[in-house]
Short mmCIF file of C-alpha atoms and ligand atoms in Angstrom, two decimals:
data_model
loop_
_atom_site.label_atom_id
_atom_site.label_comp_id
_atom_site.label_asym_id
_atom_site.label_seq_id
_atom_site.Cartn_x
_atom_site.Cartn_y
_atom_site.Cartn_z
CA UNK A 1 94.39 152.63 153.38
CA UNK A 2 94.38 150.55 149.79
CA UNK A 3 90.84 150.52 150.48
CA UNK A 4 90.64 154.16 149.98
CA UNK A 5 92.72 154.93 146.88
CA UNK A 6 91.08 155.04 143.33
CA UNK A 7 92.09 151.87 141.14
CA UNK A 8 94.11 152.11 138.75
CA UNK A 9 95.35 149.61 135.96
CA UNK A 10 98.56 151.41 135.32
CA UNK A 11 99.75 149.72 131.20
CA UNK A 12 103.77 150.16 131.70
CA UNK A 13 105.22 151.04 128.17
CA UNK A 14 109.00 149.52 127.53
CA UNK A 15 109.87 147.92 123.57
CA UNK A 16 105.75 147.59 122.23
CA UNK A 17 105.47 151.51 121.46
CA UNK A 18 101.64 150.98 119.93
CA UNK A 19 98.26 151.18 120.61
CA UNK A 20 97.05 148.35 118.14
CA UNK A 21 97.48 144.63 118.75
CA UNK A 22 98.91 145.54 122.63
CA UNK A 23 97.70 142.76 124.95
CA UNK A 24 98.75 144.59 128.05
CA UNK A 25 96.47 147.30 127.14
CA UNK A 26 93.88 145.55 125.87
CA UNK A 27 93.57 143.43 129.55
CA UNK A 28 93.78 146.13 131.17
CA UNK A 29 91.52 148.03 129.49
CA UNK A 30 89.18 145.02 129.88
CA UNK A 31 89.45 145.15 133.60
CA UNK A 32 87.44 148.29 133.56
CA UNK A 33 88.91 150.14 135.94
CA UNK A 34 90.67 153.80 135.74
CA UNK A 35 93.75 153.08 133.34
CA UNK A 36 97.22 155.09 132.84
CA UNK A 37 99.65 154.19 130.14
CA UNK A 38 102.93 155.32 131.68
CA UNK A 39 106.32 155.39 129.77
CA UNK A 40 109.68 155.84 131.89
CA UNK A 41 112.92 157.01 130.49
CA UNK A 42 114.77 154.77 132.84
CA UNK A 43 118.01 156.81 134.09
CA UNK A 44 119.95 152.65 134.05
CA UNK A 45 119.22 152.89 130.16
CA UNK A 46 119.88 156.57 129.42
CA UNK A 47 123.37 155.56 131.01
CA UNK A 48 123.56 152.63 129.87
CA UNK A 49 126.50 151.82 126.54
CA UNK A 50 123.87 150.20 123.84
CA UNK A 51 121.71 153.03 124.36
CA UNK A 52 122.30 156.00 121.81
CA UNK A 53 120.01 159.56 121.68
CA UNK A 54 119.05 157.89 118.19
CA UNK A 55 116.78 155.00 119.84
CA UNK A 56 115.87 157.91 122.73
CA UNK A 57 114.70 160.00 120.06
CA UNK A 58 112.75 157.35 117.75
CA UNK A 59 110.78 156.44 121.67
CA UNK A 60 110.38 159.78 122.07
CA UNK A 61 108.64 159.84 118.14
CA UNK A 62 107.05 156.72 119.21
CA UNK A 63 105.29 158.48 122.32
CA UNK A 64 104.18 161.66 120.50
CA UNK A 65 102.38 159.25 118.13
CA UNK A 66 100.48 157.47 120.76
CA UNK A 67 99.60 160.77 122.44
CA UNK A 68 98.51 162.28 118.86
CA UNK A 69 96.61 159.25 118.99
CA UNK A 70 94.98 159.80 122.65
CA UNK A 71 94.41 163.30 122.52
CA UNK A 72 90.56 162.42 120.87
CA UNK A 73 90.22 160.75 124.35
CA UNK A 74 91.85 163.85 125.87
CA UNK A 75 94.48 161.70 128.14
CA UNK A 76 98.20 161.22 127.08
CA UNK A 77 100.71 159.06 127.95
CA UNK A 78 102.56 160.17 131.25
CA UNK A 79 106.12 160.14 130.16
CA UNK A 80 108.92 160.81 132.94
CA UNK A 81 112.25 160.18 133.68
CA UNK A 82 113.58 157.94 137.05
CA UNK A 83 113.62 154.87 137.73
CA UNK A 84 109.97 152.84 137.72
CA UNK A 85 110.27 151.83 141.14
CA UNK A 86 110.17 155.30 142.35
CA UNK A 87 107.39 156.78 139.73
CA UNK A 88 105.26 153.31 140.61
CA UNK A 89 106.06 154.69 144.15
CA UNK A 90 104.42 158.71 143.15
CA UNK A 91 101.00 156.72 141.97
CA UNK A 92 100.66 155.02 144.86
CA UNK A 93 100.30 157.71 146.91
CA UNK A 94 97.16 158.35 145.42
CA UNK A 95 96.50 155.41 143.97
CA UNK A 96 95.79 151.33 144.27
CA UNK A 97 98.00 149.70 141.37
CA UNK A 98 97.41 147.01 139.08
CA UNK A 99 100.92 146.63 136.88
CA UNK A 100 100.32 145.50 133.19
CA UNK A 101 103.33 145.14 130.82
CA UNK A 102 104.99 142.38 128.07
CA UNK A 103 107.50 140.68 129.11
CA UNK A 104 110.51 141.45 127.63
CA UNK A 105 113.81 139.55 126.13
CA UNK A 106 116.28 142.53 126.91
CA UNK A 107 119.67 143.15 128.41
CA UNK A 108 121.20 142.05 131.91
CA UNK A 109 119.86 145.47 133.11
CA UNK A 110 116.91 145.57 132.42
CA UNK A 111 116.38 141.72 133.22
CA UNK A 112 117.52 142.77 137.13
CA UNK A 113 115.09 145.56 137.15
CA UNK A 114 112.52 143.53 136.15
CA UNK A 115 113.37 140.84 139.16
CA UNK A 116 113.59 143.95 141.69
CA UNK A 117 110.33 144.88 140.32
CA UNK A 118 109.21 141.55 141.13
CA UNK A 119 110.66 141.47 144.76
CA UNK A 120 109.01 145.38 144.66
CA UNK A 121 105.51 144.52 143.81
CA UNK A 122 105.29 141.24 145.94
CA UNK A 123 106.32 142.79 148.40
CA UNK A 124 103.69 145.33 148.69
CA UNK A 125 100.63 143.33 147.47
CA UNK A 126 100.88 144.66 143.71
CA UNK A 127 99.79 142.63 141.26
CA UNK A 128 102.11 142.16 137.97
CA UNK A 129 100.22 140.89 134.81
CA UNK A 130 103.17 140.41 132.03
CA UNK A 131 101.75 139.40 128.21
CA UNK A 132 103.78 137.80 125.12
CA UNK A 133 104.84 139.96 123.11
CA UNK A 134 107.18 138.27 120.47
CA UNK A 135 106.49 134.48 120.22
CA UNK A 136 109.56 134.46 123.22
CA UNK A 137 109.16 132.04 125.72
CA UNK A 138 110.63 131.77 129.34
CA UNK A 139 111.74 128.65 130.57
CA UNK A 140 111.98 125.88 127.88
CA UNK A 141 114.74 123.36 127.97
CA UNK A 142 114.61 123.36 124.37
CA UNK A 143 112.95 123.43 120.57
CA UNK A 144 110.59 120.74 120.62
CA UNK A 145 107.76 122.63 121.48
CA UNK A 146 108.89 126.40 120.19
CA UNK A 147 107.35 126.13 116.68
CA UNK A 148 103.51 125.37 117.49
CA UNK A 149 103.60 128.07 120.46
CA UNK A 150 104.47 130.61 118.29
CA UNK A 151 102.62 129.91 115.60
CA UNK A 152 99.56 129.81 117.77
CA UNK A 153 101.08 132.78 119.77
CA UNK A 154 101.07 134.91 115.65
CA UNK A 155 97.31 133.09 114.48
CA UNK A 156 95.71 135.07 117.78
CA UNK A 157 93.42 137.62 116.52
CA UNK A 158 95.01 141.01 116.98
CA UNK A 159 94.19 143.31 120.31
CA UNK A 160 91.87 146.29 119.97
CA UNK A 161 92.16 149.38 121.73
CA UNK A 162 89.09 149.91 122.72
CA UNK A 163 88.90 152.12 125.96
CA UNK A 164 85.10 152.64 127.27
CA UNK A 165 84.09 156.39 127.98
CA UNK A 166 86.67 157.58 130.37
CA UNK A 167 88.48 155.05 131.65
CA UNK A 168 92.17 156.58 130.50
CA UNK A 169 93.24 159.00 133.50
CA UNK A 170 92.14 162.77 132.32
CA UNK A 171 94.98 164.99 131.01
CA UNK A 172 94.14 167.19 134.20
CA UNK A 173 94.58 163.91 136.08
CA UNK A 174 97.62 163.17 134.32
CA UNK A 175 99.63 166.80 135.31
CA UNK A 176 98.47 166.45 138.08
CA UNK A 177 100.91 163.37 138.90
CA UNK A 178 103.63 165.06 136.74
CA UNK A 179 103.68 167.51 139.43
CA UNK A 180 105.81 164.71 141.77
CA UNK A 181 108.01 163.29 138.84
CA UNK A 182 110.26 164.09 136.52
CA UNK A 183 108.81 165.11 133.02
CA UNK A 184 110.57 164.14 130.22
CA UNK A 185 110.17 166.75 126.70
CA UNK A 186 109.61 164.54 124.08
CA UNK A 187 110.36 166.82 121.13
CA UNK A 188 113.36 166.34 119.36
CA UNK A 189 114.83 167.39 116.14
CA UNK A 190 113.82 166.76 112.81
CA UNK A 191 116.56 164.79 111.11
CA UNK A 192 117.52 163.40 107.19
CA UNK A 193 118.93 160.48 108.18
CA UNK A 194 116.71 158.15 110.07
CA UNK A 195 113.48 156.50 110.09
CA UNK A 196 111.21 158.32 112.02
CA UNK A 197 109.43 156.21 114.87
CA UNK A 198 105.53 156.09 115.71
CA UNK A 199 102.63 153.51 114.72
CA UNK A 200 101.33 155.32 111.81
CA UNK A 201 105.26 155.56 110.18
CA UNK A 202 105.25 151.93 111.25
CA UNK A 203 101.59 151.04 108.77
CA UNK A 204 103.39 154.16 106.14
CA UNK A 205 106.41 151.41 105.87
CA UNK A 206 104.45 148.30 105.94
CA UNK A 207 102.08 150.04 103.51
CA UNK A 208 105.07 151.38 100.96
CA UNK A 209 106.72 147.79 101.14
CA UNK A 210 103.44 145.94 99.84
CA UNK A 211 102.14 148.56 97.35
CA UNK A 212 105.12 147.66 95.47
CA UNK A 213 108.98 148.06 97.26
CA UNK A 214 108.74 143.58 98.13
CA UNK A 215 108.96 142.58 94.50
CA UNK A 216 112.96 143.13 94.68
CA UNK A 217 113.17 141.99 97.99
CA UNK A 218 114.81 139.67 97.15
CA UNK A 219 116.76 140.96 93.79
CA UNK A 220 118.52 143.47 96.31
CA UNK A 221 118.75 142.04 99.79
CA UNK A 222 122.63 142.14 99.39
CA UNK A 223 123.09 145.39 98.07
CA UNK A 224 124.12 148.73 100.02
CA UNK A 225 122.65 151.26 98.28
CA UNK A 226 118.86 149.38 96.66
CA UNK A 227 118.24 147.13 99.58
CA UNK A 228 117.82 150.42 101.69
CA UNK A 229 113.82 150.69 99.09
CA UNK A 230 113.20 146.92 98.53
CA UNK A 231 113.53 145.57 102.25
CA UNK A 232 110.74 146.54 103.87
CA UNK A 233 112.74 148.95 106.77
CA UNK A 234 110.41 147.58 109.02
CA UNK A 235 113.34 146.53 111.97
CA UNK A 236 113.35 149.83 114.26
CA UNK A 237 108.92 149.89 114.07
CA UNK A 238 109.96 145.53 115.35
CA UNK A 239 112.69 146.14 117.74
CA UNK A 240 110.59 149.89 119.54
CA UNK A 241 107.36 147.72 119.21
CA UNK A 242 105.41 150.25 117.02
CA UNK A 243 103.79 147.47 114.86
CA UNK A 244 103.86 143.87 116.53
CA UNK A 245 105.14 140.77 114.56
CA UNK A 246 101.32 139.50 115.11
CA UNK A 247 100.44 142.20 112.63
CA UNK A 248 103.30 141.73 110.50
CA UNK A 249 102.73 138.29 110.07
CA UNK A 250 99.27 138.05 109.51
CA UNK A 251 99.39 141.24 106.87
CA UNK A 252 101.85 139.46 104.70
CA UNK A 253 99.55 136.19 105.11
CA UNK A 254 96.81 138.41 104.01
CA UNK A 255 98.90 139.91 100.95
CA UNK A 256 99.77 136.43 99.91
CA UNK A 257 96.23 135.27 99.55
CA UNK A 258 94.94 138.76 97.84
CA UNK A 259 97.16 137.61 94.94
CA UNK A 260 100.60 138.97 96.10
CA UNK A 261 103.09 137.14 93.89
CA UNK A 262 103.84 134.62 97.03
CA UNK A 263 107.35 133.78 95.60
CA UNK A 264 108.35 136.96 95.91
CA UNK A 265 107.21 136.89 99.62
CA UNK A 266 108.40 134.13 101.14
CA UNK A 267 111.98 134.41 101.77
CA UNK A 268 110.73 137.67 103.74
CA UNK A 269 108.64 135.23 105.25
CA UNK A 270 111.14 133.22 106.37
CA UNK A 271 112.96 136.48 107.74
CA UNK A 272 109.99 137.51 110.21
CA UNK A 273 110.25 134.22 111.04
CA UNK A 274 113.86 134.26 112.39
CA UNK A 275 113.28 137.38 114.33
CA UNK A 276 111.68 135.29 116.74
CA UNK A 277 113.99 132.39 116.79
CA UNK A 278 117.21 134.65 117.64
CA UNK A 279 115.24 136.33 120.40
CA UNK A 280 114.47 132.97 121.92
CA UNK A 281 117.79 131.81 121.69
CA UNK A 282 118.70 134.90 123.66
CA UNK A 283 116.04 134.37 126.04
CA UNK A 284 117.51 130.52 126.61
CA UNK A 285 121.41 131.62 127.27
CA UNK A 286 121.51 135.73 127.44
CA UNK A 287 124.59 135.19 129.52
CA UNK A 288 125.44 135.64 125.13
CA UNK A 289 125.30 139.42 125.95
CA UNK A 290 129.01 138.66 127.98
CA UNK A 291 130.83 135.97 126.49
CA UNK A 292 130.73 133.26 123.48
CA UNK A 293 127.30 130.58 123.88
CA UNK A 294 130.21 128.04 122.59
CA UNK A 295 131.96 127.67 126.23
CA UNK A 296 134.87 126.31 123.68
CA UNK A 297 135.23 129.38 122.64
CA UNK A 298 136.31 131.17 125.67
CA UNK A 299 139.96 130.31 125.33
CA UNK A 300 140.11 132.51 122.07
CA UNK A 301 142.08 135.39 123.84
CA UNK A 302 142.48 138.52 121.48
CA UNK A 303 143.78 142.00 122.61
CA UNK A 304 141.94 145.12 121.82
CA UNK A 305 144.08 147.40 119.25
CA UNK A 306 142.22 151.25 120.00
CA UNK A 307 143.98 152.38 117.34
CA UNK A 308 142.22 149.88 114.94
CA UNK A 309 138.87 150.07 116.41
CA UNK A 310 138.59 153.81 116.21
CA UNK A 311 139.58 153.39 111.89
CA UNK A 312 137.01 151.21 111.96
CA UNK A 313 134.64 153.11 113.71
CA UNK A 314 135.44 156.13 111.59
CA UNK A 315 135.09 154.20 108.69
CA UNK A 316 139.13 154.81 107.82
CA UNK A 317 140.16 151.12 107.35
CA UNK A 318 141.49 152.43 104.16
CA UNK A 319 139.13 149.41 102.32
CA UNK A 320 136.42 151.43 100.67
CA UNK A 321 133.42 149.32 101.59
CA UNK A 322 134.25 148.85 104.89
CA UNK A 323 134.86 152.40 105.40
CA UNK A 324 131.69 153.18 103.66
CA UNK A 325 129.39 150.57 105.04
CA UNK A 326 130.42 152.28 108.31
CA UNK A 327 130.01 155.84 107.41
CA UNK A 328 126.67 155.41 106.27
CA UNK A 329 125.71 152.69 109.61
CA UNK A 330 127.56 156.11 111.96
CA UNK A 331 124.83 158.83 109.82
CA UNK A 332 121.65 156.88 109.32
CA UNK A 333 121.34 154.36 111.89
CA UNK A 334 120.89 151.42 109.40
CA UNK A 335 122.89 148.46 107.35
CA UNK A 336 121.28 145.61 105.25
CA UNK A 337 121.95 142.66 106.23
CA UNK A 338 124.70 141.62 104.38
CA UNK A 339 126.78 145.28 105.64
CA UNK A 340 126.48 143.85 108.82
CA UNK A 341 127.60 140.84 108.56
CA UNK A 342 130.69 142.62 106.75
CA UNK A 343 131.83 145.64 109.00
CA UNK A 344 131.52 142.95 111.52
CA UNK A 345 133.10 140.12 109.95
CA UNK A 346 136.52 142.71 109.03
CA UNK A 347 136.87 143.77 112.42
CA UNK A 348 136.25 140.28 114.01
CA UNK A 349 138.36 138.45 111.68
CA UNK A 350 140.99 140.67 109.53
CA UNK A 351 140.94 143.27 112.36
CA UNK A 352 140.99 140.15 114.97
CA UNK A 353 139.37 142.35 117.28
CA UNK A 354 137.02 140.50 120.27
CA UNK A 355 133.54 141.10 119.22
CA UNK A 356 132.67 142.46 123.07
CA UNK A 357 134.91 145.43 121.94
CA UNK A 358 132.20 145.88 119.14
CA UNK A 359 128.84 145.05 119.99
CA UNK A 360 128.36 148.10 122.16
CA UNK A 361 129.60 150.57 119.79
CA UNK A 362 127.32 148.28 116.89
CA UNK A 363 124.54 148.80 119.24
CA UNK A 364 124.82 152.25 119.29
CA UNK A 365 124.49 153.15 115.99
CA UNK A 366 121.79 150.65 114.60
CA UNK A 367 118.00 151.88 115.20
CA UNK A 368 116.90 148.92 115.59
CA UNK A 369 119.24 147.44 118.09
CA UNK A 370 117.75 144.60 119.23
CA UNK A 371 119.37 142.11 121.85
CA UNK A 372 117.77 139.09 121.02
CA UNK A 373 118.97 139.57 117.57
CA UNK A 374 122.44 141.82 118.16
CA UNK A 375 124.24 139.07 120.42
CA UNK A 376 123.55 135.76 118.34
CA UNK A 377 124.32 137.16 115.29
CA UNK A 378 127.61 139.09 116.50
CA UNK A 379 128.56 135.86 117.92
CA UNK A 380 127.15 133.53 114.34
CA UNK A 381 129.23 136.47 112.37
CA UNK A 382 132.26 135.81 114.86
CA UNK A 383 132.31 132.61 114.66
CA UNK A 384 131.99 131.46 117.74
CA UNK A 385 128.46 129.61 118.43
CA UNK A 386 131.24 126.07 116.55
CA UNK A 387 127.01 125.71 114.95
CA UNK A 388 127.61 127.60 111.59
CA UNK A 389 129.42 127.42 108.90
CA UNK A 390 132.64 129.98 109.46
CA UNK A 391 132.23 133.13 106.80
CA UNK A 392 134.90 135.19 106.75
CA UNK A 393 133.63 137.73 104.10
CA UNK A 394 135.69 139.70 100.83
CA UNK A 395 135.66 142.92 100.98
CA UNK A 396 136.85 144.14 97.82
CA UNK A 397 134.82 141.18 96.53
CA UNK A 398 131.98 141.90 98.26
CA UNK A 399 132.08 145.48 96.69
CA UNK A 400 132.84 144.27 92.86
CA UNK A 401 129.74 142.10 93.27
CA UNK A 402 127.05 144.09 95.46
CA UNK A 403 127.95 147.47 94.38
CA UNK A 404 129.43 147.10 91.09
CA UNK A 405 129.91 150.89 89.47
CA UNK A 406 130.83 151.94 93.16
CA UNK A 407 127.85 154.32 93.76
CA UNK A 408 127.37 153.23 97.49
CA UNK A 409 131.47 153.49 97.86
CA UNK A 410 131.54 157.21 96.64
CA UNK A 411 127.99 158.22 98.23
CA UNK A 412 129.97 158.30 101.58
CA UNK A 413 133.64 158.31 100.54
CA UNK A 414 133.93 161.66 98.25
CA UNK A 415 137.69 161.35 98.51
CA UNK A 416 137.74 158.85 95.80
CA UNK A 417 135.51 160.65 93.50
CA UNK A 418 138.72 161.80 91.63
CA UNK A 419 139.45 158.14 90.81
CA UNK A 420 137.77 156.04 87.89
CA UNK A 421 135.29 153.23 88.76
CA UNK A 422 137.70 150.25 88.28
CA UNK A 423 139.75 152.04 91.38
CA UNK A 424 136.85 152.12 93.46
CA UNK A 425 137.26 148.76 96.04
CA UNK A 426 140.79 148.91 95.48
CA UNK A 427 142.78 152.58 95.47
CA UNK A 428 145.77 150.99 96.83
CA UNK A 429 146.38 150.00 93.30
CA UNK A 430 146.99 153.01 91.29
CA UNK A 431 150.62 153.47 90.00
CA UNK A 432 152.47 156.59 90.51
CA UNK A 433 151.81 157.75 87.30
CA UNK A 434 147.79 157.01 87.77
CA UNK A 435 148.23 159.27 90.73
CA UNK A 436 149.45 161.77 88.91
CA UNK A 437 147.37 161.65 86.45
CA UNK A 438 144.17 161.56 88.39
CA UNK A 439 145.35 164.07 90.83
CA UNK A 440 145.10 161.48 93.81
CA UNK A 441 146.96 160.25 96.39
CA UNK A 442 146.87 157.15 97.96
CA UNK A 443 147.86 157.45 101.89
CA UNK A 444 147.17 161.10 102.11
CA UNK A 445 143.69 161.89 100.59
CA UNK A 446 142.06 158.00 101.51
CA UNK A 447 144.21 156.40 103.88
CA UNK A 448 146.12 153.00 102.97
CA UNK A 449 144.52 149.68 103.92
CA UNK A 450 145.29 149.24 108.29
CA UNK A 451 146.18 145.74 107.17
CA UNK A 452 147.14 143.12 104.53
CA UNK A 453 143.30 141.74 104.26
CA UNK A 454 144.47 138.56 102.21
CA UNK A 455 146.87 138.00 104.89
CA UNK A 456 144.77 138.17 108.10
CA UNK A 457 142.16 136.31 106.94
CA UNK A 458 144.49 133.39 106.22
CA UNK A 459 145.20 133.56 109.45
CA UNK A 460 141.55 134.02 111.40
CA UNK A 461 140.63 130.98 109.47
CA UNK A 462 143.30 128.96 110.24
CA UNK A 463 143.01 129.47 113.88
CA UNK A 464 139.35 128.86 113.99
CA UNK A 465 138.96 126.23 111.82
CA UNK A 466 141.76 124.42 114.38
CA UNK A 467 139.76 125.85 117.24
CA UNK A 468 136.68 123.90 115.41
CA UNK A 469 138.11 120.06 116.39
CA UNK A 470 138.95 121.13 120.18
CA UNK A 471 136.77 119.18 121.91
CA UNK A 472 135.04 121.34 124.52
CA UNK A 473 134.10 123.32 120.99
CA UNK A 474 132.56 120.09 120.02
CA UNK A 475 130.88 119.04 122.65
CA UNK A 476 129.26 122.45 123.37
CA UNK A 477 127.92 122.50 119.94
CA UNK A 478 126.65 119.45 120.53
CA UNK A 479 124.21 121.28 123.43
CA UNK A 480 123.78 123.71 121.55
CA UNK A 481 122.35 121.99 118.46
CA UNK A 482 120.24 120.26 121.16
CA UNK A 483 119.39 123.05 122.97
CA UNK A 484 118.21 125.47 119.92
CA UNK A 485 117.38 123.57 116.87
CA UNK A 486 114.22 122.88 115.97
CA UNK A 487 113.07 119.93 115.00
CA UNK A 488 112.70 119.68 111.53
CA UNK A 489 115.91 120.63 111.19
CA UNK A 490 119.83 118.41 110.52
C1 FAD B 1 125.83 141.78 113.37
C2 FAD B 1 124.22 141.67 112.87
C3 FAD B 1 124.03 142.96 113.71
C4 FAD B 1 122.36 142.69 113.74
N1 FAD B 1 121.19 143.82 115.04
C5 FAD B 1 120.38 143.45 114.62
C6 FAD B 1 119.09 144.14 115.08
O1 FAD B 1 119.71 144.75 116.26
N2 FAD B 1 117.79 144.46 115.72
C7 FAD B 1 117.01 143.61 114.24
O2 FAD B 1 116.14 144.29 114.02
N3 FAD B 1 118.37 142.91 113.28
C8 FAD B 1 119.76 142.43 113.38
N4 FAD B 1 120.01 142.28 112.33
C9 FAD B 1 119.21 141.62 111.23
C10 FAD B 1 118.95 142.05 110.11
O3 FAD B 1 120.37 142.72 109.70
C11 FAD B 1 118.28 143.00 109.75
O4 FAD B 1 116.89 142.71 110.63
C12 FAD B 1 117.44 143.93 108.34
O5 FAD B 1 118.71 144.26 107.49
C13 FAD B 1 116.37 144.69 108.64
O6 FAD B 1 116.44 145.14 107.62
P1 FAD B 1 114.45 145.18 107.22
O7 FAD B 1 113.08 145.53 108.31
O8 FAD B 1 114.07 146.02 105.99
O9 FAD B 1 114.65 143.38 107.20
P2 FAD B 1 113.90 142.76 106.61
O10 FAD B 1 114.42 141.92 104.85
O11 FAD B 1 113.14 143.37 105.46
O12 FAD B 1 113.31 141.78 107.06
C14 FAD B 1 111.93 141.90 108.15
C15 FAD B 1 112.34 141.78 109.74
O13 FAD B 1 112.45 140.31 109.29
C16 FAD B 1 113.35 140.37 110.75
N5 FAD B 1 114.70 140.07 110.41
C17 FAD B 1 115.40 140.21 109.22
N6 FAD B 1 116.33 139.51 108.92
C18 FAD B 1 116.52 138.71 110.07
C19 FAD B 1 118.17 138.22 110.88
N7 FAD B 1 119.08 138.03 109.91
N8 FAD B 1 117.99 137.97 112.06
C20 FAD B 1 116.67 137.82 112.97
N9 FAD B 1 115.76 138.94 112.41
C21 FAD B 1 115.68 139.09 111.08
C22 FAD B 1 113.82 142.00 111.13
O14 FAD B 1 112.37 142.07 112.39
C23 FAD B 1 113.11 142.76 110.06
O15 FAD B 1 112.92 143.99 110.62
C24 FAD B 1 121.72 142.21 112.31
C25 FAD B 1 122.08 141.58 111.79
C26 FAD B 1 123.32 141.48 111.59
C27 FAD B 1 124.74 140.82 110.88
#
């Protein structure tokens, strides 16, 4: 039966929504067989609590961008809804297929999906070629060889997109396949808040970073408002694969060679390396999605308080810096590193909530949600790894230091606009006389702090420091260091 069918190389896009430096696409095209690029809006992800419409809009914009590039070749991505196996079964009615994709280090749901797909492919004699995308390697026992593997992966030449004539299925052939599938509408409404998806936008951000924004990278990295411009803002483009890490790293090296100030670029380069370092950790300890990497902390039982969680999610905790950051995140999908760490530290330490109660909500908000960074970072900020310094951020001190004029706070909490600058990070300090003077009612115009941040900081810090001496925490810390630390690090 199969021999009568036309052979088709199917490139299954996931978090690799680009044409350039796409190893799976490159190899599919090198097969010289007819080729189809496929994206499946999977029901399991559309309904999963880590994902939200902001992610799917970004994906749709990325696919439109690819389609715009493909239009000249009279082709497009087949964009459908369903399960990958169901969609491939439809393709199999007409074609004999070989599958090409990148390896994914994702949540349990996509791992299970990949295992099911592998069984299905094997049982049907379908070949599935998987390629590395992030310099993250499967089945590594430890990090002894990782940095060498990662470096040679990142130093490989860029894979060009160069199909031969009419190799990609024509729009007409794709339209005929669509008749048996649920086609996804790619239109999204414009938003002034979210970074727009797509390979061209990724390039735009990369170029503007090297054209000048990079100069203030280190200076403003912790400033909630200024970092939005001086950081690269490449995270959603990297997370959804609009640009490969290899492209970003090689461009960074080129810029240094061409005379860009290397002291300004080296802290950026370090962070680029952290990306795969974190994802590799998650690849090797994927239960981190559900439980702390250090088993000693499983004994830490915290009760979920829905009122606290609601106040935190809505930016109504009464602590201006926390509330401004949360409102900003919900509206724009982005926070710089320090603000992410601060809001997580607040809810986990000061509100004493389990990290599992916030990871889904935060994943839905971050436009750049990358499971391999998300879960390890949350656990680091929660102080539940046993190997990182415990940091409980003081939101008032951070506000005064990083938003001294209160610009960020005022942008997101206009209720505070009647107050003079000195009260913007501590509105609860105004006296009743000042309250009349400024026509501002603390507790009514803006909530009173839901906790005493000093008392709760002390309690959290004592509990976590005591746990550090627990024998299982210590044993696990040793195991984690042996398994995840690079050889040249202490
Ligand atoms: C609780 C928490 C959750 C986070 N979740 C994510 C996430 O889901 N996705 C994500 O991309 N980043 C995450 N980060 C890391 C970091 O905050 C963002 O990568 C960064 O703020 C993105 O902005 P940028 O692209 O301008 O970064 P830049 O500073 O310009 O860095 C360039 C790139 O380097 C990588 N990078 C930077 N900082 C880190 C870091 N600390 N760890 C790992 N990689 C890094 C990212 O790919 C980033 O795009 C998280 C941090 C915390 C504290």
